[in-house]
Amino acid sequence: MHRLNVRIFRFHLKRFGNNIHSYADRTKLHSNLVLGDLSKSGRVNEARQLFDKMPERDEFTWNTMIVAYSKSGRLSDAEHLFRSNPVKNTISWNALISGYCNHGPEDEAFRLFWEMQFEGIKPNEYTLGSVLRLCTSLALLLRGEEIHGHTLKTGFDLDVNVVNGLLAMYAQCKRISEAEFLFGTMSGEKNNVTWTSMLTGYSQNGFAFKAIECFRDLRRDGSQSNQFTFPSVLTACASVSSRRVGVQVHGCIVKSGFNTNIYVQSALIDMYVKCRDLETARALLEGMESDDVVSWNSMIVGCVRQGLIEEALSLFGRMHDRDMKIDDFTIPSILNCFSLSRTEIKIASSAHCLIVKTGYGTHKLVNNALVDMYAKRGIIDSALKVFEGMIEKDVISWTALVTGNTHNGSYEEAVKLFCNMRVGGISPDQIVTASVLSASAELTLLEFGQQVHGNYIKSGFPSSLSVNNSLVTMYTKCGSLEDANVIFNSMEIRDLITWTALIVGYAKNGKAKDSLKSYYLMIGSGITPDYITFIGLLFACSHAGLIEEAQSYFDSMRTVYGIRPGPEHYACMIDLFGRSGDFVKVEELLNQMEVEPDATVWKAILAASRKHGNIENGERAAKTLMQLEPNNAVPYVLLSNMYSAVGRQDEAANLRRLMKSRSISKEPGCSWVEEKGKVHSFMSEDRRHPRMVEIYSKVDEMMLLIKEAGYIADMSFALHDLDKEGKELGLAYHSEKLAVAFGLLVVPSGAPIRIIKNLRVCGDCHNAMNGSYKVTNLQLYTFKLLVHVIAEVSEGS
């Protein structure tokens, strides 16, 4: 009886214990379910409270809590819990590694990846996927290659998901050849992620045609395209303006049902815009069920690029009316509209106010566009104010300001800004280099331009057509034709601007035959001349007296190339006939002009009249110029000199008094020489230079030598109220001759002396320099003389 009772007691005790364990298991299961729900809903603190109260924790419990901390970015808590976890497994490691991959720092993710293997835990495809996504997002090529090596050793190179990660990584790191190799040697079947990764890699790295071929192969393979595939192939179509293929892709999109996907719709609109089919793009935009700022931005940019400024502004207005949230891509496009159009600056300023109100006033991209807009509109003060208020300035910021100053004729300021940019540690790019070279050309700063050229070569930038064109222009304007030819001959690609710069450069430097030869070479290369090209050609003919050639070029403008001659072309022809004294032909050309003759034409007539003493034509031209340019001293001075030359002193004096009463002053003739980065300027009979005693002594020595060589002073260019000796002395100390003398003192023997003038070289100085050059041939002086003239019609001294 006693034994029976003991057995019964033991039976009930065991049954009670089993019930207790069953209850505990059910309680733990319930707690784990609640823990999972709390962590998934982001209630991490509540999950942690439950976690701390749980009497027993299994792998699921620990991993759920680590995952919750990792996903929420609380990585210190996640790692602390991870280190305390007594039952670590692959899921635990993956959770923490994934957290560092998503939230950083990335070095911790890689540290854990290698530590995991050191602890004897083998990474799986999810581990590799996390670190490969990190390598892809940050373009970490070396890290990615290490992971690739690991996959080869562990056999994961056969896993399609891992290979997809490697494909994306190599594509993002611009290593398309490696991506192609992986894609081509895959042993298993390619899925739609594989195809999309390869296609996207081609598209993002500029291999548009390969991307299109990849899409074709994808279709043949039977793989399905998705919302990631279609935008990539549409981007490729847009980059090569392949509307035909884009339309075919559009058909595939409609058939597959992705035509309502907002990302696909946006890519379609962008493709049609870049293929210049704004009508279709507009229809797609109007058909979108929901407003997408990216699509509207694409449409606005397309309108701006095609010159449809009003339509672009209208689209922006509609965005504003719909209360669409404009972004830092919308605003620069609109500011570009104001840069290109003649819209009132008040409206442009209102856009600036909107930028401040919407909080985009601190965005660098927007500020750069503001600086560019104000600079292009010539409102340099406002551009500078925005620029100075920028916390962070990049090369685009500086470029906008430098280019704006160059565009508006503030060349010295452009050069100063460029120097400040370099002092600030900003490396110039191709655009700002081209702009500052243009400023150097206008200021004829040869040595500075050479320094910019040298720095550009050192920068390692590839050859740039715009920079090369600016270099050719700069060197020709500074009189260094040898350097201009070196640049020109080294250019693999030449456009109309290149050839025109050379043609005009030769013409301005007195190389008429070379100018005409360059023109024929340009025609032979298949490039059609434009308005500016013919100005250079006719200028060359004018200064070389090539009447028949000039007439032929002038006639061909309309008959061959359909170019309507402008005032500049007529001025060159009139100057040509005027130099030869054919005033009958000059009158014929005036009567033939389809455009109203401007000041340039009348200056050419006035200069020719002065040369040949034609008082009647000179009076007519001077009086017309006085009306066209009331504050210009040129017609007063030249007509006064013409009166003095024929003894009409009273009329000459009347003109001088008229000038004084109208507060019109003649711009003094100035010549300057650049030496070791410093500019030395001289005016007529100037005695301000510290080496003036040496300079005057050198002038006297030079004048004595050229007189022996046959030089005779041309008194018509001297002041008429002096005696013969006074006139000769006055001519001897003109600014050009002082500059030549200084050049002889400082420029190394055999090197060119480059003299720059603000006015036309006077005839006597021109003759004297020709005499100087003859003297050099006798080796009394060894120098090459070059005079570069900025203005073409004026009174030099």
PDB file of N, CA and C in Angstrom, residues 455-521:
ATOM      1  N   ASN A 455      50.029  75.944 -65.872  1.00  0.00           N
ATOM      2  CA  ASN A 455      49.300  75.303 -64.776  1.00  0.00           C
ATOM      3  C   ASN A 455      48.243  74.345 -65.295  1.00  0.00           C
ATOM      4  N   TYR A 456      47.649  74.704 -66.412  1.00  0.00           N
ATOM      5  CA  TYR A 456      46.622  73.821 -66.992  1.00  0.00           C
ATOM      6  C   TYR A 456      47.248  72.501 -67.457  1.00  0.00           C
ATOM      7  N   ILE A 457      48.427  72.594 -68.055  1.00  0.00           N
ATOM      8  CA  ILE A 457      49.120  71.380 -68.492  1.00  0.00           C
ATOM      9  C   ILE A 457      49.468  70.504 -67.290  1.00  0.00           C
ATOM     10  N   LYS A 458      49.960  71.144 -66.202  1.00  0.00           N
ATOM     11  CA  LYS A 458      50.334  70.398 -65.000  1.00  0.00           C
ATOM     12  C   LYS A 458      49.136  69.751 -64.322  1.00  0.00           C
ATOM     13  N   SER A 459      47.956  70.341 -64.493  1.00  0.00           N
ATOM     14  CA  SER A 459      46.764  69.834 -63.808  1.00  0.00           C
ATOM     15  C   SER A 459      46.361  68.452 -64.302  1.00  0.00           C
ATOM     16  N   GLY A 460      46.821  68.091 -65.502  1.00  0.00           N
ATOM     17  CA  GLY A 460      46.499  66.765 -66.015  1.00  0.00           C
ATOM     18  C   GLY A 460      45.158  66.658 -66.702  1.00  0.00           C
ATOM     19  N   PHE A 461      44.469  67.796 -66.892  1.00  0.00           N
ATOM     20  CA  PHE A 461      43.187  67.758 -67.582  1.00  0.00           C
ATOM     21  C   PHE A 461      43.400  67.308 -69.033  1.00  0.00           C
ATOM     22  N   PRO A 462      42.435  66.581 -69.589  1.00  0.00           N
ATOM     23  CA  PRO A 462      42.554  66.202 -71.000  1.00  0.00           C
ATOM     24  C   PRO A 462      42.409  67.426 -71.899  1.00  0.00           C
ATOM     25  N   SER A 463      42.777  67.253 -73.141  1.00  0.00           N
ATOM     26  CA  SER A 463      42.697  68.357 -74.099  1.00  0.00           C
ATOM     27  C   SER A 463      41.261  68.870 -74.177  1.00  0.00           C
ATOM     28  N   SER A 464      41.132  70.207 -74.149  1.00  0.00           N
ATOM     29  CA  SER A 464      39.809  70.836 -74.185  1.00  0.00           C
ATOM     30  C   SER A 464      39.737  71.795 -75.363  1.00  0.00           C
ATOM     31  N   LEU A 465      38.698  71.663 -76.173  1.00  0.00           N
ATOM     32  CA  LEU A 465      38.550  72.524 -77.337  1.00  0.00           C
ATOM     33  C   LEU A 465      38.397  73.979 -76.923  1.00  0.00           C
ATOM     34  N   SER A 466      37.604  74.244 -75.881  1.00  0.00           N
ATOM     35  CA  SER A 466      37.383  75.628 -75.454  1.00  0.00           C
ATOM     36  C   SER A 466      38.673  76.253 -74.919  1.00  0.00           C
ATOM     37  N   VAL A 467      39.455  75.481 -74.158  1.00  0.00           N
ATOM     38  CA  VAL A 467      40.727  76.005 -73.633  1.00  0.00           C
ATOM     39  C   VAL A 467      41.703  76.253 -74.780  1.00  0.00           C
ATOM     40  N   ASN A 468      41.790  75.310 -75.704  1.00  0.00           N
ATOM     41  CA  ASN A 468      42.700  75.479 -76.846  1.00  0.00           C
ATOM     42  C   ASN A 468      42.314  76.685 -77.689  1.00  0.00           C
ATOM     43  N   ASN A 469      41.012  76.881 -77.900  1.00  0.00           N
ATOM     44  CA  ASN A 469      40.562  78.051 -78.658  1.00  0.00           C
ATOM     45  C   ASN A 469      40.946  79.345 -77.939  1.00  0.00           C
ATOM     46  N   SER A 470      40.792  79.351 -76.607  1.00  0.00           N
ATOM     47  CA  SER A 470      41.170  80.536 -75.835  1.00  0.00           C
ATOM     48  C   SER A 470      42.677  80.771 -75.885  1.00  0.00           C
ATOM     49  N   LEU A 471      43.447  79.685 -75.901  1.00  0.00           N
ATOM     50  CA  LEU A 471      44.906  79.814 -75.995  1.00  0.00           C
ATOM     51  C   LEU A 471      45.320  80.396 -77.346  1.00  0.00           C
ATOM     52  N   VAL A 472      44.718  79.905 -78.418  1.00  0.00           N
ATOM     53  CA  VAL A 472      45.038  80.439 -79.749  1.00  0.00           C
ATOM     54  C   VAL A 472      44.709  81.928 -79.798  1.00  0.00           C
ATOM     55  N   THR A 473      43.540  82.293 -79.260  1.00  0.00           N
ATOM     56  CA  THR A 473      43.138  83.704 -79.245  1.00  0.00           C
ATOM     57  C   THR A 473      44.088  84.537 -78.402  1.00  0.00           C
ATOM     58  N   MET A 474      44.425  84.030 -77.215  1.00  0.00           N
ATOM     59  CA  MET A 474      45.305  84.777 -76.309  1.00  0.00           C
ATOM     60  C   MET A 474      46.672  85.006 -76.939  1.00  0.00           C
ATOM     61  N   TYR A 475      47.253  83.944 -77.504  1.00  0.00           N
ATOM     62  CA  TYR A 475      48.593  84.087 -78.080  1.00  0.00           C
ATOM     63  C   TYR A 475      48.591  85.003 -79.301  1.00  0.00           C
ATOM     64  N   THR A 476      47.564  84.926 -80.127  1.00  0.00           N
ATOM     65  CA  THR A 476      47.528  85.811 -81.294  1.00  0.00           C
ATOM     66  C   THR A 476      47.322  87.263 -80.881  1.00  0.00           C
ATOM     67  N   LYS A 477      46.455  87.499 -79.893  1.00  0.00           N
ATOM     68  CA  LYS A 477      46.220  88.875 -79.452  1.00  0.00           C
ATOM     69  C   LYS A 477      47.435  89.462 -78.757  1.00  0.00           C
ATOM     70  N   CYS A 478      48.255  88.589 -78.155  1.00  0.00           N
ATOM     71  CA  CYS A 478      49.487  89.051 -77.517  1.00  0.00           C
ATOM     72  C   CYS A 478      50.650  89.062 -78.500  1.00  0.00           C
ATOM     73  N   GLY A 479      50.386  88.750 -79.750  1.00  0.00           N
ATOM     74  CA  GLY A 479      51.420  88.829 -80.776  1.00  0.00           C
ATOM     75  C   GLY A 479      52.354  87.646 -80.832  1.00  0.00           C
ATOM     76  N   SER A 480      52.080  86.594 -80.073  1.00  0.00           N
ATOM     77  CA  SER A 480      52.958  85.418 -80.069  1.00  0.00           C
ATOM     78  C   SER A 480      52.408  84.369 -81.040  1.00  0.00           C
ATOM     79  N   LEU A 481      52.611  84.627 -82.327  1.00  0.00           N
ATOM     80  CA  LEU A 481      52.047  83.744 -83.350  1.00  0.00           C
ATOM     81  C   LEU A 481      52.698  82.367 -83.334  1.00  0.00           C
ATOM     82  N   GLU A 482      53.971  82.318 -82.927  1.00  0.00           N
ATOM     83  CA  GLU A 482      54.638  81.010 -82.864  1.00  0.00           C
ATOM     84  C   GLU A 482      53.934  80.086 -81.872  1.00  0.00           C
ATOM     85  N   ASP A 483      53.626  80.624 -80.679  1.00  0.00           N
ATOM     86  CA  ASP A 483      52.927  79.821 -79.665  1.00  0.00           C
ATOM     87  C   ASP A 483      51.519  79.462 -80.128  1.00  0.00           C
ATOM     88  N   ALA A 484      50.856  80.407 -80.790  1.00  0.00           N
ATOM     89  CA  ALA A 484      49.511  80.136 -81.298  1.00  0.00           C
ATOM     90  C   ALA A 484      49.537  78.984 -82.293  1.00  0.00           C
ATOM     91  N   ASN A 485      50.553  78.968 -83.144  1.00  0.00           N
ATOM     92  CA  ASN A 485      50.676  77.892 -84.135  1.00  0.00           C
ATOM     93  C   ASN A 485      50.964  76.546 -83.477  1.00  0.00           C
ATOM     94  N   VAL A 486      51.769  76.560 -82.415  1.00  0.00           N
ATOM     95  CA  VAL A 486      52.061  75.315 -81.702  1.00  0.00           C
ATOM     96  C   VAL A 486      50.765  74.712 -81.158  1.00  0.00           C
ATOM     97  N   ILE A 487      49.945  75.551 -80.524  1.00  0.00           N
ATOM     98  CA  ILE A 487      48.665  75.079 -79.992  1.00  0.00           C
ATOM     99  C   ILE A 487      47.773  74.586 -81.126  1.00  0.00           C
ATOM    100  N   PHE A 488      47.668  75.388 -82.169  1.00  0.00           N
ATOM    101  CA  PHE A 488      46.793  75.050 -83.293  1.00  0.00           C
ATOM    102  C   PHE A 488      47.188  73.715 -83.914  1.00  0.00           C
ATOM    103  N   ASN A 489      48.474  73.520 -84.145  1.00  0.00           N
ATOM    104  CA  ASN A 489      48.941  72.286 -84.795  1.00  0.00           C
ATOM    105  C   ASN A 489      48.787  71.057 -83.903  1.00  0.00           C
ATOM    106  N   SER A 490      48.748  71.277 -82.580  1.00  0.00           N
ATOM    107  CA  SER A 490      48.615  70.143 -81.660  1.00  0.00           C
ATOM    108  C   SER A 490      47.161  69.713 -81.458  1.00  0.00           C
ATOM    109  N   MET A 491      46.230  70.509 -81.946  1.00  0.00           N
ATOM    110  CA  MET A 491      44.813  70.224 -81.713  1.00  0.00           C
ATOM    111  C   MET A 491      44.317  69.111 -82.630  1.00  0.00           C
ATOM    112  N   GLU A 492      43.728  68.083 -82.027  1.00  0.00           N
ATOM    113  CA  GLU A 492      43.145  66.996 -82.809  1.00  0.00           C
ATOM    114  C   GLU A 492      41.808  67.405 -83.406  1.00  0.00           C
ATOM    115  N   ILE A 493      41.077  68.241 -82.667  1.00  0.00           N
ATOM    116  CA  ILE A 493      39.774  68.727 -83.126  1.00  0.00           C
ATOM    117  C   ILE A 493      39.830  70.240 -83.224  1.00  0.00           C
ATOM    118  N   ARG A 494      39.408  70.759 -84.380  1.00  0.00           N
ATOM    119  CA  ARG A 494      39.342  72.207 -84.570  1.00  0.00           C
ATOM    120  C   ARG A 494      37.945  72.555 -85.061  1.00  0.00           C
ATOM    121  N   ASP A 495      37.386  73.610 -84.527  1.00  0.00           N
ATOM    122  CA  ASP A 495      36.077  74.044 -84.994  1.00  0.00           C
ATOM    123  C   ASP A 495      36.191  75.420 -85.642  1.00  0.00           C
ATOM    124  N   LEU A 496      35.052  76.011 -85.952  1.00  0.00           N
ATOM    125  CA  LEU A 496      35.039  77.317 -86.618  1.00  0.00           C
ATOM    126  C   LEU A 496      35.729  78.379 -85.766  1.00  0.00           C
ATOM    127  N   ILE A 497      35.532  78.298 -84.443  1.00  0.00           N
ATOM    128  CA  ILE A 497      36.147  79.287 -83.552  1.00  0.00           C
ATOM    129  C   ILE A 497      37.669  79.196 -83.632  1.00  0.00           C
ATOM    130  N   THR A 498      38.193  77.970 -83.693  1.00  0.00           N
ATOM    131  CA  THR A 498      39.648  77.780 -83.777  1.00  0.00           C
ATOM    132  C   THR A 498      40.206  78.459 -85.020  1.00  0.00           C
ATOM    133  N   TRP A 499      39.613  78.126 -86.169  1.00  0.00           N
ATOM    134  CA  TRP A 499      40.111  78.673 -87.440  1.00  0.00           C
ATOM    135  C   TRP A 499      39.952  80.193 -87.488  1.00  0.00           C
ATOM    136  N   THR A 500      38.808  80.676 -87.025  1.00  0.00           N
ATOM    137  CA  THR A 500      38.564  82.127 -87.049  1.00  0.00           C
ATOM    138  C   THR A 500      39.562  82.865 -86.164  1.00  0.00           C
ATOM    139  N   ALA A 501      39.867  82.290 -84.995  1.00  0.00           N
ATOM    140  CA  ALA A 501      40.857  82.918 -84.105  1.00  0.00           C
ATOM    141  C   ALA A 501      42.199  83.050 -84.814  1.00  0.00           C
ATOM    142  N   LEU A 502      42.588  82.016 -85.563  1.00  0.00           N
ATOM    143  CA  LEU A 502      43.869  82.062 -86.270  1.00  0.00           C
ATOM    144  C   LEU A 502      43.823  83.059 -87.427  1.00  0.00           C
ATOM    145  N   ILE A 503      42.734  83.053 -88.172  1.00  0.00           N
ATOM    146  CA  ILE A 503      42.587  83.968 -89.316  1.00  0.00           C
ATOM    147  C   ILE A 503      42.624  85.418 -88.841  1.00  0.00           C
ATOM    148  N   VAL A 504      41.844  85.728 -87.796  1.00  0.00           N
ATOM    149  CA  VAL A 504      41.815  87.089 -87.256  1.00  0.00           C
ATOM    150  C   VAL A 504      43.165  87.437 -86.635  1.00  0.00           C
ATOM    151  N   GLY A 505      43.781  86.454 -85.956  1.00  0.00           N
ATOM    152  CA  GLY A 505      45.080  86.695 -85.329  1.00  0.00           C
ATOM    153  C   GLY A 505      46.151  87.062 -86.337  1.00  0.00           C
ATOM    154  N   TYR A 506      46.220  86.304 -87.423  1.00  0.00           N
ATOM    155  CA  TYR A 506      47.185  86.641 -88.481  1.00  0.00           C
ATOM    156  C   TYR A 506      46.900  88.046 -89.038  1.00  0.00           C
ATOM    157  N   ALA A 507      45.620  88.347 -89.262  1.00  0.00           N
ATOM    158  CA  ALA A 507      45.254  89.646 -89.829  1.00  0.00           C
ATOM    159  C   ALA A 507      45.679  90.785 -88.909  1.00  0.00           C
ATOM    160  N   LYS A 508      45.419  90.657 -87.616  1.00  0.00           N
ATOM    161  CA  LYS A 508      45.740  91.707 -86.655  1.00  0.00           C
ATOM    162  C   LYS A 508      47.245  91.898 -86.496  1.00  0.00           C
ATOM    163  N   ASN A 509      47.998  90.855 -86.792  1.00  0.00           N
ATOM    164  CA  ASN A 509      49.449  90.934 -86.648  1.00  0.00           C
ATOM    165  C   ASN A 509      50.158  91.192 -87.973  1.00  0.00           C
ATOM    166  N   GLY A 510      49.403  91.643 -88.970  1.00  0.00           N
ATOM    167  CA  GLY A 510      50.003  92.037 -90.243  1.00  0.00           C
ATOM    168  C   GLY A 510      50.427  90.890 -91.138  1.00  0.00           C
ATOM    169  N   LYS A 511      49.916  89.676 -90.875  1.00  0.00           N
ATOM    170  CA  LYS A 511      50.265  88.510 -91.691  1.00  0.00           C
ATOM    171  C   LYS A 511      49.098  88.184 -92.620  1.00  0.00           C
ATOM    172  N   ALA A 512      48.841  89.073 -93.584  1.00  0.00           N
ATOM    173  CA  ALA A 512      47.667  88.927 -94.438  1.00  0.00           C
ATOM    174  C   ALA A 512      47.697  87.632 -95.241  1.00  0.00           C
ATOM    175  N   LYS A 513      48.850  87.293 -95.808  1.00  0.00           N
ATOM    176  CA  LYS A 513      48.937  86.078 -96.634  1.00  0.00           C
ATOM    177  C   LYS A 513      48.659  84.827 -95.806  1.00  0.00           C
ATOM    178  N   ASP A 514      49.199  84.801 -94.580  1.00  0.00           N
ATOM    179  CA  ASP A 514      48.940  83.656 -93.704  1.00  0.00           C
ATOM    180  C   ASP A 514      47.470  83.578 -93.326  1.00  0.00           C
ATOM    181  N   SER A 515      46.844  84.746 -93.184  1.00  0.00           N
ATOM    182  CA  SER A 515      45.423  84.793 -92.853  1.00  0.00           C
ATOM    183  C   SER A 515      44.593  84.183 -93.978  1.00  0.00           C
ATOM    184  N   LEU A 516      44.898  84.571 -95.213  1.00  0.00           N
ATOM    185  CA  LEU A 516      44.161  84.051 -96.363  1.00  0.00           C
ATOM    186  C   LEU A 516      44.446  82.555 -96.575  1.00  0.00           C
ATOM    187  N   LYS A 517      45.684  82.160 -96.340  1.00  0.00           N
ATOM    188  CA  LYS A 517      46.040  80.739 -96.471  1.00  0.00           C
ATOM    189  C   LYS A 517      45.251  79.898 -95.454  1.00  0.00           C
ATOM    190  N   SER A 518      45.134  80.403 -94.246  1.00  0.00           N
ATOM    191  CA  SER A 518      44.382  79.689 -93.212  1.00  0.00           C
ATOM    192  C   SER A 518      42.913  79.561 -93.598  1.00  0.00           C
ATOM    193  N   TYR A 519      42.398  80.607 -94.268  1.00  0.00           N
ATOM    194  CA  TYR A 519      41.002  80.569 -94.697  1.00  0.00           C
ATOM    195  C   TYR A 519      40.776  79.428 -95.690  1.00  0.00           C
ATOM    196  N   TYR A 520      41.685  79.297 -96.654  1.00  0.00           N
ATOM    197  CA  TYR A 520      41.523  78.228 -97.647  1.00  0.00           C
ATOM    198  C   TYR A 520      41.695  76.840 -97.027  1.00  0.00           C
ATOM    199  N   LEU A 521      42.592  76.739 -96.050  1.00  0.00           N
ATOM    200  CA  LEU A 521      42.748  75.459 -95.352  1.00  0.00           C
ATOM    201  C   LEU A 521      41.489  75.107 -94.574  1.00  0.00           C
TER     202      LEU A 521
END
